[in-house]
PDB file of C-alpha atoms in Angstrom:
ATOM      1  CA  MET Q   1       9.421 -16.567 145.324  1.00  0.00           C
ATOM      2  CA  PRO Q   2       7.664 -14.680 142.505  1.00  0.00           C
ATOM      3  CA  ARG Q   3       5.769 -16.945 140.112  1.00  0.00           C
ATOM      4  CA  ARG Q   4       7.723 -15.644 137.086  1.00  0.00           C
ATOM      5  CA  MET Q   5      11.071 -16.495 138.732  1.00  0.00           C
ATOM      6  CA  LEU Q   6       9.779 -19.933 139.771  1.00  0.00           C
ATOM      7  CA  SER Q   7       8.637 -20.677 136.200  1.00  0.00           C
ATOM      8  CA  PHE Q   8      12.031 -19.590 134.857  1.00  0.00           C
ATOM      9  CA  LEU Q   9      13.919 -21.881 137.252  1.00  0.00           C
ATOM     10  CA  ILE Q  10      11.660 -24.846 136.483  1.00  0.00           C
ATOM     11  CA  GLY Q  11      12.175 -24.271 132.750  1.00  0.00           C
ATOM     12  CA  LEU Q  12      15.948 -24.092 133.193  1.00  0.00           C
ATOM     13  CA  LEU Q  13      15.961 -27.331 135.141  1.00  0.00           C
ATOM     14  CA  LEU Q  14      13.799 -29.134 132.584  1.00  0.00           C
ATOM     15  CA  SER Q  15      16.006 -27.952 129.697  1.00  0.00           C
ATOM     16  CA  ALA Q  16      19.082 -29.330 131.446  1.00  0.00           C
ATOM     17  CA  VAL Q  17      17.385 -32.662 132.160  1.00  0.00           C
ATOM     18  CA  PHE Q  18      15.846 -33.154 128.723  1.00  0.00           C
ATOM     19  CA  ALA Q  19      18.585 -31.557 126.594  1.00  0.00           C
ATOM     20  CA  PRO Q  20      19.438 -33.653 123.529  1.00  0.00           C
ATOM     21  CA  SER Q  21      22.328 -36.045 124.192  1.00  0.00           C
ATOM     22  CA  GLY Q  22      24.267 -34.489 121.309  1.00  0.00           C
ATOM     23  CA  MET Q  23      24.581 -31.293 123.358  1.00  0.00           C
ATOM     24  CA  ALA Q  24      26.552 -33.011 126.140  1.00  0.00           C
ATOM     25  CA  GLU Q  25      30.328 -33.261 125.981  1.00  0.00           C
ATOM     26  CA  GLN Q  26      31.545 -36.793 125.387  1.00  0.00           C
ATOM     27  CA  VAL Q  27      34.614 -38.070 127.211  1.00  0.00           C
ATOM     28  CA  LEU Q  28      37.159 -40.549 125.877  1.00  0.00           C
ATOM     29  CA  LYS Q  29      39.596 -41.911 128.464  1.00  0.00           C
ATOM     30  CA  MET Q  30      42.934 -42.782 126.884  1.00  0.00           C
ATOM     31  CA  ALA Q  31      45.960 -44.514 128.407  1.00  0.00           C
ATOM     32  CA  THR Q  32      49.078 -43.770 126.409  1.00  0.00           C
ATOM     33  CA  THR Q  33      52.842 -43.562 126.675  1.00  0.00           C
ATOM     34  CA  THR Q  34      54.805 -40.652 128.053  1.00  0.00           C
ATOM     35  CA  SER Q  35      56.457 -40.269 124.637  1.00  0.00           C
ATOM     36  CA  THR Q  36      53.241 -39.301 122.848  1.00  0.00           C
ATOM     37  CA  GLU Q  37      52.540 -36.792 125.618  1.00  0.00           C
ATOM     38  CA  ASN Q  38      56.063 -35.424 126.186  1.00  0.00           C
ATOM     39  CA  THR Q  39      56.653 -34.695 122.513  1.00  0.00           C
ATOM     40  CA  GLY Q  40      53.561 -32.496 122.249  1.00  0.00           C
ATOM     41  CA  LEU Q  41      51.993 -34.691 119.556  1.00  0.00           C
ATOM     42  CA  LEU Q  42      48.741 -35.490 121.339  1.00  0.00           C
ATOM     43  CA  PRO Q  43      47.350 -31.951 121.721  1.00  0.00           C
ATOM     44  CA  VAL Q  44      47.911 -31.383 117.992  1.00  0.00           C
ATOM     45  CA  LEU Q  45      46.575 -34.786 116.947  1.00  0.00           C
ATOM     46  CA  ASP Q  46      43.556 -34.790 119.255  1.00  0.00           C
ATOM     47  CA  ALA Q  47      42.238 -31.237 118.826  1.00  0.00           C
ATOM     48  CA  PRO Q  48      40.440 -31.798 115.465  1.00  0.00           C
ATOM     49  CA  PHE Q  49      38.836 -34.991 116.783  1.00  0.00           C
ATOM     50  CA  GLU Q  50      37.608 -33.281 119.954  1.00  0.00           C
ATOM     51  CA  LYS Q  51      36.133 -30.421 117.939  1.00  0.00           C
ATOM     52  CA  LYS Q  52      34.353 -32.670 115.441  1.00  0.00           C
ATOM     53  CA  HIS Q  53      32.874 -34.994 118.057  1.00  0.00           C
ATOM     54  CA  LYS Q  54      32.261 -32.371 120.755  1.00  0.00           C
ATOM     55  CA  ALA Q  55      34.406 -34.563 122.960  1.00  0.00           C
ATOM     56  CA  ARG Q  56      37.160 -34.293 125.535  1.00  0.00           C
ATOM     57  CA  ILE Q  57      40.018 -36.778 125.560  1.00  0.00           C
ATOM     58  CA  ASP Q  58      41.287 -37.423 129.072  1.00  0.00           C
ATOM     59  CA  VAL Q  59      44.881 -38.614 128.712  1.00  0.00           C
ATOM     60  CA  ILE Q  60      46.722 -40.752 131.247  1.00  0.00           C
ATOM     61  CA  ALA Q  61      50.394 -40.807 130.182  1.00  0.00           C
ATOM     62  CA  VAL Q  62      52.327 -43.717 131.723  1.00  0.00           C
ATOM     63  CA  GLY Q  63      54.572 -46.529 130.525  1.00  0.00           C
ATOM     64  CA  SER Q  64      53.085 -48.997 128.046  1.00  0.00           C
ATOM     65  CA  GLY Q  65      52.838 -51.737 130.689  1.00  0.00           C
ATOM     66  CA  LYS Q  66      50.834 -49.539 133.040  1.00  0.00           C
ATOM     67  CA  ALA Q  67      48.697 -48.247 130.154  1.00  0.00           C
ATOM     68  CA  LEU Q  68      47.770 -51.801 129.169  1.00  0.00           C
ATOM     69  CA  LYS Q  69      46.984 -52.608 132.808  1.00  0.00           C
ATOM     70  CA  LEU Q  70      44.579 -49.652 132.907  1.00  0.00           C
ATOM     71  CA  GLY Q  71      42.894 -51.094 129.827  1.00  0.00           C
ATOM     72  CA  GLU Q  72      42.784 -54.558 131.358  1.00  0.00           C
ATOM     73  CA  ASN Q  73      41.041 -53.128 134.435  1.00  0.00           C
ATOM     74  CA  GLY Q  74      38.535 -51.178 132.331  1.00  0.00           C
ATOM     75  CA  ASP Q  75      39.773 -47.851 133.702  1.00  0.00           C
ATOM     76  CA  VAL Q  76      40.109 -46.378 130.192  1.00  0.00           C
ATOM     77  CA  ASP Q  77      38.339 -46.697 126.854  1.00  0.00           C
ATOM     78  CA  ILE Q  78      41.362 -46.840 124.566  1.00  0.00           C
ATOM     79  CA  VAL Q  79      45.091 -47.644 124.718  1.00  0.00           C
ATOM     80  CA  PHE Q  80      47.790 -46.080 122.499  1.00  0.00           C
ATOM     81  CA  VAL Q  81      51.192 -47.670 123.193  1.00  0.00           C
ATOM     82  CA  HIS Q  82      54.464 -49.069 121.793  1.00  0.00           C
ATOM     83  CA  ASP Q  83      55.106 -52.569 123.136  1.00  0.00           C
ATOM     84  CA  PRO Q  84      54.015 -54.981 120.359  1.00  0.00           C
ATOM     85  CA  GLU Q  85      54.525 -58.232 122.279  1.00  0.00           C
ATOM     86  CA  ALA Q  86      52.552 -57.018 125.312  1.00  0.00           C
ATOM     87  CA  GLU Q  87      49.875 -55.545 123.027  1.00  0.00           C
ATOM     88  CA  GLN Q  88      49.403 -58.882 121.267  1.00  0.00           C
ATOM     89  CA  LYS Q  89      49.008 -60.639 124.626  1.00  0.00           C
ATOM     90  CA  PHE Q  90      46.503 -57.962 125.685  1.00  0.00           C
ATOM     91  CA  VAL Q  91      44.394 -58.603 122.567  1.00  0.00           C
ATOM     92  CA  ALA Q  92      44.786 -62.408 122.735  1.00  0.00           C
ATOM     93  CA  ALA Q  93      43.515 -62.355 126.342  1.00  0.00           C
ATOM     94  CA  GLY Q  94      40.387 -60.559 125.138  1.00  0.00           C
ATOM     95  CA  TYR Q  95      41.060 -57.194 126.761  1.00  0.00           C
ATOM     96  CA  GLY Q  96      41.639 -55.241 123.543  1.00  0.00           C
ATOM     97  CA  VAL Q  97      39.987 -55.111 120.128  1.00  0.00           C
ATOM     98  CA  ASP Q  98      40.526 -53.319 116.805  1.00  0.00           C
ATOM     99  CA  ARG Q  99      44.319 -53.038 117.224  1.00  0.00           C
ATOM    100  CA  LYS Q 100      45.772 -50.936 114.409  1.00  0.00           C
ATOM    101  CA  ALA Q 101      49.228 -49.660 113.460  1.00  0.00           C
ATOM    102  CA  VAL Q 102      49.439 -45.876 113.758  1.00  0.00           C
ATOM    103  CA  MET Q 103      53.036 -44.672 113.462  1.00  0.00           C
ATOM    104  CA  HIS Q 104      56.665 -45.392 114.280  1.00  0.00           C
ATOM    105  CA  ASN Q 105      59.964 -43.820 115.150  1.00  0.00           C
ATOM    106  CA  ASP Q 106      63.018 -45.510 116.634  1.00  0.00           C
ATOM    107  CA  PHE Q 107      65.032 -45.873 119.810  1.00  0.00           C
ATOM    108  CA  ILE Q 108      68.444 -44.270 120.173  1.00  0.00           C
ATOM    109  CA  ILE Q 109      71.193 -44.283 122.801  1.00  0.00           C
ATOM    110  CA  VAL Q 110      72.215 -40.906 124.154  1.00  0.00           C
ATOM    111  CA  GLY Q 111      74.930 -39.903 126.559  1.00  0.00           C
ATOM    112  CA  PRO Q 112      77.674 -37.413 127.370  1.00  0.00           C
ATOM    113  CA  GLU Q 113      79.122 -35.727 124.299  1.00  0.00           C
ATOM    114  CA  ALA Q 114      82.620 -36.932 125.273  1.00  0.00           C
ATOM    115  CA  ASP Q 115      81.296 -40.533 125.129  1.00  0.00           C
ATOM    116  CA  PRO Q 116      83.593 -41.885 127.883  1.00  0.00           C
ATOM    117  CA  ALA Q 117      82.608 -45.524 127.193  1.00  0.00           C
ATOM    118  CA  GLY Q 118      83.162 -45.152 123.440  1.00  0.00           C
ATOM    119  CA  ILE Q 119      79.832 -46.449 122.129  1.00  0.00           C
ATOM    120  CA  ARG Q 120      80.091 -44.449 118.893  1.00  0.00           C
ATOM    121  CA  ALA Q 121      82.323 -47.275 117.630  1.00  0.00           C
ATOM    122  CA  ALA Q 122      79.636 -49.940 118.246  1.00  0.00           C
ATOM    123  CA  LYS Q 123      78.123 -51.739 115.245  1.00  0.00           C
ATOM    124  CA  THR Q 124      74.952 -52.959 117.010  1.00  0.00           C
ATOM    125  CA  ALA Q 125      72.813 -51.792 119.910  1.00  0.00           C
ATOM    126  CA  ASP Q 126      73.673 -54.805 122.092  1.00  0.00           C
ATOM    127  CA  GLU Q 127      77.374 -54.174 121.416  1.00  0.00           C
ATOM    128  CA  ALA Q 128      76.874 -50.587 122.612  1.00  0.00           C
ATOM    129  CA  PHE Q 129      75.311 -51.952 125.811  1.00  0.00           C
ATOM    130  CA  LYS Q 130      78.271 -54.339 126.291  1.00  0.00           C
ATOM    131  CA  ILE Q 131      80.688 -51.407 125.958  1.00  0.00           C
ATOM    132  CA  ILE Q 132      78.743 -49.407 128.576  1.00  0.00           C
ATOM    133  CA  ALA Q 133      78.765 -52.384 130.975  1.00  0.00           C
ATOM    134  CA  GLU Q 134      82.470 -53.114 130.482  1.00  0.00           C
ATOM    135  CA  ALA Q 135      83.292 -49.475 131.187  1.00  0.00           C
ATOM    136  CA  LYS Q 136      80.858 -49.420 134.117  1.00  0.00           C
ATOM    137  CA  ALA Q 137      79.689 -46.125 132.662  1.00  0.00           C
ATOM    138  CA  GLY Q 138      76.579 -44.664 134.241  1.00  0.00           C
ATOM    139  CA  PHE Q 139      73.248 -45.731 132.731  1.00  0.00           C
ATOM    140  CA  VAL Q 140      69.758 -44.535 133.683  1.00  0.00           C
ATOM    141  CA  SER Q 141      66.906 -46.985 133.117  1.00  0.00           C
ATOM    142  CA  ARG Q 142      63.241 -46.048 133.128  1.00  0.00           C
ATOM    143  CA  GLY Q 143      62.533 -49.152 135.206  1.00  0.00           C
ATOM    144  CA  ASP Q 144      58.792 -48.753 134.689  1.00  0.00           C
ATOM    145  CA  GLU Q 145      57.829 -51.613 132.324  1.00  0.00           C
ATOM    146  CA  SER Q 146      57.269 -49.076 129.556  1.00  0.00           C
ATOM    147  CA  GLY Q 147      57.886 -49.987 125.915  1.00  0.00           C
ATOM    148  CA  THR Q 148      61.293 -48.304 126.221  1.00  0.00           C
ATOM    149  CA  HIS Q 149      62.152 -50.265 129.360  1.00  0.00           C
ATOM    150  CA  VAL Q 150      61.090 -53.546 127.735  1.00  0.00           C
ATOM    151  CA  LYS Q 151      63.319 -52.783 124.733  1.00  0.00           C
ATOM    152  CA  GLU Q 152      66.216 -51.946 127.073  1.00  0.00           C
ATOM    153  CA  LYS Q 153      65.805 -55.235 128.973  1.00  0.00           C
ATOM    154  CA  ASN Q 154      65.760 -57.133 125.670  1.00  0.00           C
ATOM    155  CA  LEU Q 155      69.032 -55.470 124.664  1.00  0.00           C
ATOM    156  CA  TRP Q 156      70.750 -56.378 127.950  1.00  0.00           C
ATOM    157  CA  GLU Q 157      69.534 -59.963 127.516  1.00  0.00           C
ATOM    158  CA  LYS Q 158      70.767 -60.063 123.916  1.00  0.00           C
ATOM    159  CA  ALA Q 159      74.125 -58.785 125.121  1.00  0.00           C
ATOM    160  CA  GLY Q 160      74.193 -61.604 127.690  1.00  0.00           C
ATOM    161  CA  LEU Q 161      74.426 -59.151 130.560  1.00  0.00           C
ATOM    162  CA  GLN Q 162      72.615 -58.210 133.725  1.00  0.00           C
ATOM    163  CA  PRO Q 163      73.299 -54.578 134.688  1.00  0.00           C
ATOM    164  CA  GLU Q 164      74.674 -54.007 138.181  1.00  0.00           C
ATOM    165  CA  ASP Q 165      73.973 -51.555 140.957  1.00  0.00           C
ATOM    166  CA  GLY Q 166      76.470 -48.766 141.273  1.00  0.00           C
ATOM    167  CA  TRP Q 167      76.681 -47.660 137.658  1.00  0.00           C
ATOM    168  CA  TYR Q 168      73.095 -48.650 136.750  1.00  0.00           C
ATOM    169  CA  LEU Q 169      70.114 -46.625 138.006  1.00  0.00           C
ATOM    170  CA  SER Q 170      66.546 -47.937 137.665  1.00  0.00           C
ATOM    171  CA  VAL Q 171      64.333 -44.990 138.523  1.00  0.00           C
ATOM    172  CA  GLY Q 172      60.700 -45.818 137.633  1.00  0.00           C
ATOM    173  CA  GLN Q 173      60.197 -42.530 135.790  1.00  0.00           C
ATOM    174  CA  GLY Q 174      58.896 -41.330 132.423  1.00  0.00           C
ATOM    175  CA  MET Q 175      61.172 -40.601 129.478  1.00  0.00           C
ATOM    176  CA  GLY Q 176      61.400 -36.851 129.997  1.00  0.00           C
ATOM    177  CA  ALA Q 177      62.480 -37.268 133.622  1.00  0.00           C
ATOM    178  CA  VAL Q 178      65.007 -39.966 132.690  1.00  0.00           C
ATOM    179  CA  LEU Q 179      66.574 -37.758 130.021  1.00  0.00           C
ATOM    180  CA  ARG Q 180      66.955 -34.925 132.516  1.00  0.00           C
ATOM    181  CA  MET Q 181      68.522 -37.312 135.033  1.00  0.00           C
ATOM    182  CA  ALA Q 182      70.960 -38.712 132.449  1.00  0.00           C
ATOM    183  CA  ASP Q 183      71.811 -35.135 131.542  1.00  0.00           C
ATOM    184  CA  ASP Q 184      72.412 -34.087 135.154  1.00  0.00           C
ATOM    185  CA  LYS Q 185      74.628 -37.100 135.882  1.00  0.00           C
ATOM    186  CA  ALA Q 186      76.362 -37.326 132.468  1.00  0.00           C
ATOM    187  CA  TYR Q 187      75.024 -40.908 132.107  1.00  0.00           C
ATOM    188  CA  TYR Q 188      73.838 -42.920 129.122  1.00  0.00           C
ATOM    189  CA  THR Q 189      70.222 -43.909 128.483  1.00  0.00           C
ATOM    190  CA  LEU Q 190      67.950 -45.471 125.887  1.00  0.00           C
ATOM    191  CA  THR Q 191      65.207 -43.157 124.612  1.00  0.00           C
ATOM    192  CA  ASP Q 192      62.690 -42.933 121.826  1.00  0.00           C
ATOM    193  CA  ARG Q 193      63.893 -40.452 119.232  1.00  0.00           C
ATOM    194  CA  GLY Q 194      60.752 -38.299 119.427  1.00  0.00           C
ATOM    195  CA  THR Q 195      61.090 -37.440 123.119  1.00  0.00           C
ATOM    196  CA  PHE Q 196      64.800 -36.713 122.682  1.00  0.00           C
ATOM    197  CA  LEU Q 197      64.216 -34.391 119.728  1.00  0.00           C
ATOM    198  CA  ALA Q 198      61.459 -32.571 121.588  1.00  0.00           C
ATOM    199  CA  SER Q 199      63.751 -32.077 124.617  1.00  0.00           C
ATOM    200  CA  ARG Q 200      67.225 -31.714 123.132  1.00  0.00           C
ATOM    201  CA  ASP Q 201      67.416 -27.915 123.316  1.00  0.00           C
ATOM    202  CA  LYS Q 202      67.323 -28.267 127.112  1.00  0.00           C
ATOM    203  CA  LEU Q 203      69.847 -31.134 127.269  1.00  0.00           C
ATOM    204  CA  THR Q 204      73.596 -31.553 126.939  1.00  0.00           C
ATOM    205  CA  VAL Q 205      73.498 -35.320 126.281  1.00  0.00           C
ATOM    206  CA  LYS Q 206      73.929 -36.164 122.601  1.00  0.00           C
ATOM    207  CA  LEU Q 207      72.754 -38.869 120.230  1.00  0.00           C
ATOM    208  CA  LEU Q 208      75.610 -41.398 120.207  1.00  0.00           C
ATOM    209  CA  PHE Q 209      74.141 -44.558 118.652  1.00  0.00           C
ATOM    210  CA  GLU Q 210      71.325 -45.135 116.143  1.00  0.00           C
ATOM    211  CA  GLY Q 211      70.339 -47.165 113.114  1.00  0.00           C
ATOM    212  CA  ASP Q 212      70.218 -50.783 114.313  1.00  0.00           C
ATOM    213  CA  PRO Q 213      67.003 -52.345 112.913  1.00  0.00           C
ATOM    214  CA  VAL Q 214      66.301 -53.824 116.368  1.00  0.00           C
ATOM    215  CA  LEU Q 215      65.620 -50.265 117.573  1.00  0.00           C
ATOM    216  CA  PHE Q 216      62.490 -49.898 115.397  1.00  0.00           C
ATOM    217  CA  ASN Q 217      59.690 -48.501 117.594  1.00  0.00           C
ATOM    218  CA  PRO Q 218      56.087 -49.015 116.344  1.00  0.00           C
ATOM    219  CA  TYR Q 219      52.972 -47.563 118.005  1.00  0.00           C
ATOM    220  CA  HIS Q 220      49.529 -49.184 117.930  1.00  0.00           C
ATOM    221  CA  VAL Q 221      46.099 -48.124 119.124  1.00  0.00           C
ATOM    222  CA  MET Q 222      43.325 -50.427 120.360  1.00  0.00           C
ATOM    223  CA  ALA Q 223      39.953 -50.141 122.030  1.00  0.00           C
ATOM    224  CA  VAL Q 224      39.201 -51.782 125.356  1.00  0.00           C
ATOM    225  CA  ASN Q 225      36.884 -54.720 124.694  1.00  0.00           C
ATOM    226  CA  PRO Q 226      33.281 -53.756 125.586  1.00  0.00           C
ATOM    227  CA  GLU Q 227      32.483 -57.440 126.146  1.00  0.00           C
ATOM    228  CA  LYS Q 228      34.922 -57.395 129.072  1.00  0.00           C
ATOM    229  CA  HIS Q 229      33.906 -53.965 130.366  1.00  0.00           C
ATOM    230  CA  LYS Q 230      30.418 -52.920 129.317  1.00  0.00           C
ATOM    231  CA  HIS Q 231      30.809 -49.372 130.654  1.00  0.00           C
ATOM    232  CA  VAL Q 232      33.609 -48.342 128.249  1.00  0.00           C
ATOM    233  CA  ASN Q 233      32.892 -45.825 125.501  1.00  0.00           C
ATOM    234  CA  TYR Q 234      33.591 -48.241 122.658  1.00  0.00           C
ATOM    235  CA  ARG Q 235      31.742 -46.224 120.024  1.00  0.00           C
ATOM    236  CA  LEU Q 236      33.917 -43.146 120.573  1.00  0.00           C
ATOM    237  CA  ALA Q 237      37.052 -45.274 120.894  1.00  0.00           C
ATOM    238  CA  LYS Q 238      36.321 -46.812 117.477  1.00  0.00           C
ATOM    239  CA  GLU Q 239      35.785 -43.332 116.023  1.00  0.00           C
ATOM    240  CA  TYR Q 240      39.189 -42.298 117.380  1.00  0.00           C
ATOM    241  CA  ILE Q 241      40.901 -45.374 115.911  1.00  0.00           C
ATOM    242  CA  ASP Q 242      39.351 -44.607 112.527  1.00  0.00           C
ATOM    243  CA  TYR Q 243      40.543 -41.003 112.842  1.00  0.00           C
ATOM    244  CA  VAL Q 244      44.204 -41.629 113.783  1.00  0.00           C
ATOM    245  CA  THR Q 245      44.547 -44.341 111.123  1.00  0.00           C
ATOM    246  CA  GLY Q 246      42.650 -42.309 108.515  1.00  0.00           C
ATOM    247  CA  PRO Q 247      43.854 -39.560 106.161  1.00  0.00           C
ATOM    248  CA  LYS Q 248      43.471 -36.610 108.555  1.00  0.00           C
ATOM    249  CA  GLY Q 249      45.090 -38.270 111.544  1.00  0.00           C
ATOM    250  CA  GLN Q 250      47.943 -39.716 109.506  1.00  0.00           C
ATOM    251  CA  LYS Q 251      48.605 -36.321 107.906  1.00  0.00           C
ATOM    252  CA  ALA Q 252      48.661 -34.652 111.344  1.00  0.00           C
ATOM    253  CA  ILE Q 253      51.234 -37.214 112.515  1.00  0.00           C
ATOM    254  CA  GLY Q 254      53.401 -36.797 109.422  1.00  0.00           C
ATOM    255  CA  ASP Q 255      53.233 -33.004 109.590  1.00  0.00           C
ATOM    256  CA  PHE Q 256      54.121 -32.796 113.283  1.00  0.00           C
ATOM    257  CA  LYS Q 257      57.642 -31.428 113.720  1.00  0.00           C
ATOM    258  CA  VAL Q 258      59.731 -29.909 116.476  1.00  0.00           C
ATOM    259  CA  GLY Q 259      62.626 -27.689 115.428  1.00  0.00           C
ATOM    260  CA  GLY Q 260      62.086 -28.761 111.834  1.00  0.00           C
ATOM    261  CA  GLN Q 261      62.499 -32.445 112.744  1.00  0.00           C
ATOM    262  CA  GLN Q 262      59.769 -35.010 112.077  1.00  0.00           C
ATOM    263  CA  LEU Q 263      59.214 -36.998 115.275  1.00  0.00           C
ATOM    264  CA  PHE Q 264      56.868 -39.767 114.092  1.00  0.00           C
ATOM    265  CA  PHE Q 265      56.177 -41.467 110.758  1.00  0.00           C
ATOM    266  CA  PRO Q 266      52.640 -42.590 109.827  1.00  0.00           C
ATOM    267  CA  ASP Q 267      52.119 -46.335 109.406  1.00  0.00           C
ATOM    268  CA  ALA Q 268      48.465 -46.702 108.406  1.00  0.00           C
ATOM    269  CA  PRO Q 269      47.560 -47.398 104.753  1.00  0.00           C
ATOM    270  CA  PHE Q 270      46.508 -43.772 104.198  1.00  0.00           C
ATOM    271  CA  ARG Q 271      50.044 -42.341 104.683  1.00  0.00           C
TER     272      ARG Q 271
END
């Protein structure tokens, strides 16, 4: 090999090895809910952060229960979910730190426009569930220990009911898939409002029940505890928490709309 070419290759190799760390792309591994992903919020929210920090956010969108399990195992650096009771247990057990409120929307019950069970007349969410059960109307459950599934189970318990096979389908799927299934079968389901609004142009199911305070749906973000898992990128996770709860992140959340509808409402002090 000519000496000039050899010198060039050696120089290229040395520059790659000794390049300043700031030149390398950072990676932040995030476990989050299917609702933040399905609505299209995350690409809009994350892009300014990635640009500023020369970082890439690798998103794993699953139910809140699975997202917290990924954090517990140290498979991600940060968790962004909507199951307050499970989140508090996660932090109390030492797996999560710096938990902060980010935003909220609410849960709603959707179903066939004709509303064969008649839940539009219900005064509370658990009453709506009782009406569905009494009518043995079809209901699709996420069945995946997500924040939505946990809320659904709480509503059945509050109604004093245990849903039965036959009219009740537990499918272990994300919210988008469950909405499509409810649409195909003309069944009822519980959904977060954001995912429904983002999908409604492709659906025939309609919003039939809303407004019960028990359907409030808050989202929190927290870093995986570096004392439990020393390999996690805690520094970048903390930067992300500061961003989504700060003025720019909160404005991006408040400004995010689909079809003119606001999907999430900022909850941090900067709103």
